[in-house]
Coordinates of C-alpha atoms and ligand atoms in Angstrom, one line a residue:
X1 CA 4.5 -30.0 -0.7
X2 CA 3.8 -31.0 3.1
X3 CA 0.2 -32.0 3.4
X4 CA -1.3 -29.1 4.7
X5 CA -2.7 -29.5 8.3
X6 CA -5.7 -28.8 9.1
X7 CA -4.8 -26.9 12.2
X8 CA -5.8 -23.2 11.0
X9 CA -2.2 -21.4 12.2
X10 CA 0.0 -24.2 9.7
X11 CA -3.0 -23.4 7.3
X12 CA -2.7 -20.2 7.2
X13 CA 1.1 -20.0 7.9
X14 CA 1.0 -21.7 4.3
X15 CA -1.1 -20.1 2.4
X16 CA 1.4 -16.8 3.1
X17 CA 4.2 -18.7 1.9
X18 CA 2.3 -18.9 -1.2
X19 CA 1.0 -15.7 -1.2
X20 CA 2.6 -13.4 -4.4
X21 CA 0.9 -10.5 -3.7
X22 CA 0.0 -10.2 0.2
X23 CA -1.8 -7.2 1.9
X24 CA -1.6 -6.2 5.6
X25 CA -4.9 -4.1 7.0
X26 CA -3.5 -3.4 10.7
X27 CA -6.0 -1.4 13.0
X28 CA -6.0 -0.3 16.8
X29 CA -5.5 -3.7 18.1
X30 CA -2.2 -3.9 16.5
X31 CA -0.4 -0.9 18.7
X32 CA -2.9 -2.1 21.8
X33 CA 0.4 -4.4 23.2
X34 CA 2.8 -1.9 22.6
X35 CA 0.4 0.3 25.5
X36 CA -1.1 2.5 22.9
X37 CA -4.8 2.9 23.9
X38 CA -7.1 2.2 21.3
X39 CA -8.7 5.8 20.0
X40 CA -12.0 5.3 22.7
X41 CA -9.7 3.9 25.1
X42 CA -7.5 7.5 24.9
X43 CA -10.1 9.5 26.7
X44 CA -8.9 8.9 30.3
X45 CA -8.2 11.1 32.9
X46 CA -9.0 14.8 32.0
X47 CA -9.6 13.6 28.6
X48 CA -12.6 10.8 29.9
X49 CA -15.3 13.8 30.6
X50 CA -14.9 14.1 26.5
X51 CA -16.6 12.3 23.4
X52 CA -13.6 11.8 20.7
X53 CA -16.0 13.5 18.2
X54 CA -15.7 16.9 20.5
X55 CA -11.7 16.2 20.2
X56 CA -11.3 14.9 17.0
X57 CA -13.4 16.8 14.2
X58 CA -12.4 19.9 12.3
X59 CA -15.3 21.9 14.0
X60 CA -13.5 20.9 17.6
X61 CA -10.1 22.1 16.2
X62 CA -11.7 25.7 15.1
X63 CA -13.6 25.7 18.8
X64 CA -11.0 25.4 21.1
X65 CA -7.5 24.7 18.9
X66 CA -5.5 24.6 22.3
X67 CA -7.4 21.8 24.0
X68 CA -7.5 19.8 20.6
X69 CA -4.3 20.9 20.3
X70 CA -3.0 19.5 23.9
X71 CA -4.9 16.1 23.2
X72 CA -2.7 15.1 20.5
X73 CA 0.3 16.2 21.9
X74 CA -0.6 14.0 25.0
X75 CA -1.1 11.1 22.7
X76 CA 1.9 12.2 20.7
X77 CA 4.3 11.7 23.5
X78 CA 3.0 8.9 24.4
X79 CA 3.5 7.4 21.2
X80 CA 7.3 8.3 20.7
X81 CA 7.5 6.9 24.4
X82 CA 6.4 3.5 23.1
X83 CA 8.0 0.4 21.0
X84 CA 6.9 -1.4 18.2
X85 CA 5.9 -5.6 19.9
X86 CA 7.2 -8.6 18.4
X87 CA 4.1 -8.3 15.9
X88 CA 4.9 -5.1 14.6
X89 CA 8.4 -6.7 13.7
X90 CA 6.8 -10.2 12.8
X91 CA 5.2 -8.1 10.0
X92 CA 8.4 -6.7 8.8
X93 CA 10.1 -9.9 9.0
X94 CA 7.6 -11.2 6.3
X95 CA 9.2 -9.0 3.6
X96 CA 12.5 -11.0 3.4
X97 CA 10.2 -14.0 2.9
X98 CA 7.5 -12.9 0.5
X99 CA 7.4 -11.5 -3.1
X100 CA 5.2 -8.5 -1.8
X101 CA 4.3 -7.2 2.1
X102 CA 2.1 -4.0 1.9
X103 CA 0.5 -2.8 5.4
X104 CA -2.4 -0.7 5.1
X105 CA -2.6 0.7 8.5
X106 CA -5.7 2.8 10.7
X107 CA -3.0 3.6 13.0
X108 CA -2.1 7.0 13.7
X109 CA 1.1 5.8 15.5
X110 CA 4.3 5.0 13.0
X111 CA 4.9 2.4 14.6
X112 CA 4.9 -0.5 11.3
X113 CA 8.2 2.1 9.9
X114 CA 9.5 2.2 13.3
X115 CA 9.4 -1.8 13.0
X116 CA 10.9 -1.7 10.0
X117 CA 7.9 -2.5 7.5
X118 CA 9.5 -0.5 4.1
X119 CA 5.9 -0.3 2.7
X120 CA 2.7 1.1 4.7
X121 CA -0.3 3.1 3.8
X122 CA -1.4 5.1 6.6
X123 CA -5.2 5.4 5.9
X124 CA -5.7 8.3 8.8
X125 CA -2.6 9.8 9.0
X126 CA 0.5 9.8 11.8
X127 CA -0.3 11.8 15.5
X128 CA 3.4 12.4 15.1
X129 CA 3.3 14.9 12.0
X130 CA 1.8 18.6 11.2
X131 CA 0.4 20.8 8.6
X132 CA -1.1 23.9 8.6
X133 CA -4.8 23.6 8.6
X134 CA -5.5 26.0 6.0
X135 CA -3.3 23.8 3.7
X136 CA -2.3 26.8 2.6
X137 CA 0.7 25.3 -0.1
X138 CA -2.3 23.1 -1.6
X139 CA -1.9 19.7 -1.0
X140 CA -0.7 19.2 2.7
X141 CA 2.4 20.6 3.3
X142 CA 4.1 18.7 6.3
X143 CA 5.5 21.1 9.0
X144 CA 8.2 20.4 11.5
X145 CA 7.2 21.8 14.9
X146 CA 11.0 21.9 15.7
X147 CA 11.0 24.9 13.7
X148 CA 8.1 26.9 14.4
X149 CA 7.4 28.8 17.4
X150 CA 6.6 27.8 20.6
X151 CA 5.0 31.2 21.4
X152 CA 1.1 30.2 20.8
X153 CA -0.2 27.0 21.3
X154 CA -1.0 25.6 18.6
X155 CA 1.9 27.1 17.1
X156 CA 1.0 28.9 13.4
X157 CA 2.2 28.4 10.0
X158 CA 4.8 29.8 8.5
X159 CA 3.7 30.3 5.5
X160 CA -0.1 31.6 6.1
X161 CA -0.2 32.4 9.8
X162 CA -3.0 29.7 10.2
X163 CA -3.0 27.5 13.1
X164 CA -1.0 24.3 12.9
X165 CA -2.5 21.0 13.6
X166 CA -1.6 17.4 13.6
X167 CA -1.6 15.2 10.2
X168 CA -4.3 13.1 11.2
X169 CA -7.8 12.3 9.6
X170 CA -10.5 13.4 11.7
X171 CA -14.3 12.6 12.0
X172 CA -16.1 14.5 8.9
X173 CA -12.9 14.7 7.2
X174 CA -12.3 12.7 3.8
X175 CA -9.2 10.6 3.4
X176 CA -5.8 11.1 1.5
X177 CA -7.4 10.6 -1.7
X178 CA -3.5 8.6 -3.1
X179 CA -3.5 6.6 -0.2
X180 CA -7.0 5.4 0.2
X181 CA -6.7 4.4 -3.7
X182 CA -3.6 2.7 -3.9
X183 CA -5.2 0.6 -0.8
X184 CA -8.3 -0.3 -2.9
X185 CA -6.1 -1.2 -5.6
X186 CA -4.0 -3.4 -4.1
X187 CA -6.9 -5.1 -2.5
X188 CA -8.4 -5.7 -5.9
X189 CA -5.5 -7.5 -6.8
X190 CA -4.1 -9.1 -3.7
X191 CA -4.3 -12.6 -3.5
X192 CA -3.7 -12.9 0.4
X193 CA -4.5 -10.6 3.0
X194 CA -3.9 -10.7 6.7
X195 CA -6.1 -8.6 8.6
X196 CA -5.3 -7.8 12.3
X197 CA -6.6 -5.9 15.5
X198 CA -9.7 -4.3 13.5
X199 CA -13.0 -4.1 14.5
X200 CA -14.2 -3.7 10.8
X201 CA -16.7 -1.2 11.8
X202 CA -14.6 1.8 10.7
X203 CA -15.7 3.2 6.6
X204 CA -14.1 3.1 4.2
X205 CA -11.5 0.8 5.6
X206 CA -13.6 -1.3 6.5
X207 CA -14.8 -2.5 3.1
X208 CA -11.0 -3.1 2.1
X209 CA -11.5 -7.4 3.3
X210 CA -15.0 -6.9 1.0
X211 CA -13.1 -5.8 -2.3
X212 CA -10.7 -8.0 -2.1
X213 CA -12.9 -10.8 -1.3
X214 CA -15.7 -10.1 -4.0
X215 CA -14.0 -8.6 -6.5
X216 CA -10.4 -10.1 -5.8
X217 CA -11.1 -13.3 -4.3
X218 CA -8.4 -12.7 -1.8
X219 CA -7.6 -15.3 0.9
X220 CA -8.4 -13.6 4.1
X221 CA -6.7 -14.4 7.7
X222 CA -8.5 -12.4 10.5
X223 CA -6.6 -12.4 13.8
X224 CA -8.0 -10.9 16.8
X225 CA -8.7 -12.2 20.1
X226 CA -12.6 -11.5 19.6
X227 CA -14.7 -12.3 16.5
X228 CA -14.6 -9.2 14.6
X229 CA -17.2 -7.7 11.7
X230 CA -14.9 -9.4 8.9
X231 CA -14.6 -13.0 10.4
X232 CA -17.8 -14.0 8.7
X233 CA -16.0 -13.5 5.1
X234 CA -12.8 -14.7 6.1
X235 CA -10.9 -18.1 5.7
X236 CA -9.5 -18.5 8.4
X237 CA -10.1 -16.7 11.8
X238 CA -7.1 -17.0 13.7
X239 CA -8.3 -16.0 17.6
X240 CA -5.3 -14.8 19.4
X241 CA -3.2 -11.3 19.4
X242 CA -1.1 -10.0 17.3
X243 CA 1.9 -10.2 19.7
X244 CA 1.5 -13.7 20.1
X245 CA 0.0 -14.9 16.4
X246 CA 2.3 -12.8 14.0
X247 CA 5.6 -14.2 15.3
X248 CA 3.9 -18.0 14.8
X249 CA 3.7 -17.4 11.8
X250 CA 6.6 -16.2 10.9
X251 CA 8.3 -19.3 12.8
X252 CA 5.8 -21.9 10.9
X253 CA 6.8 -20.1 7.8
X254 CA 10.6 -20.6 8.3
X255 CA 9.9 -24.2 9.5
Ligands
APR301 N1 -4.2 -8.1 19.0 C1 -5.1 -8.1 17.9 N2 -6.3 -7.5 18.0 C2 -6.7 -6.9 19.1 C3 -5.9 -6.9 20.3 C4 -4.6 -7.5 20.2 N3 -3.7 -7.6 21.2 N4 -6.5 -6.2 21.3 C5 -7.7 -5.9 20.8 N5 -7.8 -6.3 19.5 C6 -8.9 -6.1 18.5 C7 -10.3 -5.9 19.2 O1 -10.9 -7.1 19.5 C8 -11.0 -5.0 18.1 O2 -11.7 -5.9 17.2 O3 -8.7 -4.9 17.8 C9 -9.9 -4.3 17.4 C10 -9.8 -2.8 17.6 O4 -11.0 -2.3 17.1 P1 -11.2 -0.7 17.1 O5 -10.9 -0.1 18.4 O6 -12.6 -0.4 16.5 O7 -10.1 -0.1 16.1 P2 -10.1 -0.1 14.5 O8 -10.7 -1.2 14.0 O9 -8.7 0.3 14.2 O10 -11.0 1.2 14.2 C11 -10.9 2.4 14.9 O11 -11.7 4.3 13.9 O12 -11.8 5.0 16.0 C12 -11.4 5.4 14.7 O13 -9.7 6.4 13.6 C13 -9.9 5.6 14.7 O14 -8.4 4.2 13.4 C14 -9.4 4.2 14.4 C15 -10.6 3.5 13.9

């Protein structure tokens, strides 16, 4: 095997090709170069005389369901008006080369699928599904606003007559209990994971890097163009964005 250099991108770069079981945890600064604003960076315009906990909690949504309502929708358009950046696709890219690619994502925005990633965990949700907020069929029931009617805003369920609302995770609210497991899990037994565009701050995903660090002793890559929360426990701290990093990597790894 070629000496590996001490620059930390070739290190890195081959440490993936090594990696058997490699875990992606993707936040806000992963979608920030395709133009999606980061969750604080949403409330612009009309939106900036707002605090995202008045927008985003379940309280908000029972308050005033038309102006949460209208929010997401904003931010849902602007989503499906967006593309996935040559990180997003860098990402996918990775699963012809490696045994195992999962991204664990904070992102709200699809837009890992959309790149082509076969395998994500989307830890909050996605802006561009529904379900009725009573989760009136048990578990939530996806809805397709297609089909409902545009008569109220928010439009109500079919089934129960309660308000609709997007399939998000909001402030207060717990997380899919599958997803958020099968995350942990995979941490435990990862033996490389790439973190990108996260602050780290956010619970519980934030303590994803810790368990698979302590308990896992998981390599960990952090790219970001600041030094985040998790740099400290990481291996290498790659400081660049994900639009420019992820396709290096991918090149290095094909070199
Ligand atoms: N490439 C990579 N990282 C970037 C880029 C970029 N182009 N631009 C910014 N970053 C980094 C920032 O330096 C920051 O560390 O992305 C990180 C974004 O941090 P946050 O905005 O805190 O986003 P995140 O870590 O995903 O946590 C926010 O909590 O606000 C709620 O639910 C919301 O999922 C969201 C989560």
């Amino acid at each position: 095997m070629k000496g590996v250099s001490n620059h930390p991108l070739r290190a890195a770069a081959e440490r993936l090709r090594r990696s058997e079981r490699l875990v992606v945890l993707t936040g806000a600064g992963m979608s920030k170069e395709s133009g999606i604003p980061t969750f604080r960076d949403a409330l612009e315009g009309v939106w900036a005389r707002f605090d995202p906990e008045e927008l985003a909690t379940p309280q908000a949504f029972q308050r005033n369901p038309r102006l949460v309502w209208e929010w997401y929708e904003m931010r849902r358009l602007q989503v499906l008006q967006v593309q996935p950046h040559a990180g997003h696709y860098a990402l996918a890219a990775l699963e012809d080369r490696l045994p195992q690619v999962v991204v664990i994502t904070q992102n709200v925005d699809g837009l890992h699928r959309r790149a082509g990633s076969s395998d994500v965990i989307e830890l909050h949700g996605n802006i561009t599904q529904h379900k009725c907020f009573a989760d009136c069929q048990g578990a939530p029931t996806l809805l397709d606003i297609a089909t409902l009617s545009q008569t109220e805003v928010p439009p109500r369920c079919p089934h129960c007559g309660a308000y609709v609302r997007p399939n998000v995770v909001w402030f207060n609210e717990f997380l899919p209990v599958e997803a958020l497991e099968r995350a942990r899990d995979l941490c435990l037994r990862a033996d490389v994971v790439l973190i990108v565009g996260t602050s780290g701050i956010v619970q519980p995903a934030a303590s994803l890097p810790y368990i698979a660090k302590q308990h896992g002793r998981a390599f960990l890559i952090d790219v970001n163009p600041q030094r985040d929360e998790i740099a400290p426990i990481c291996d290498i701290f790659l400081q660049g964005t994900a639009g420019s990093v992820l396709p290096q990597l991918v090149e290095l790894l094909d070199g």
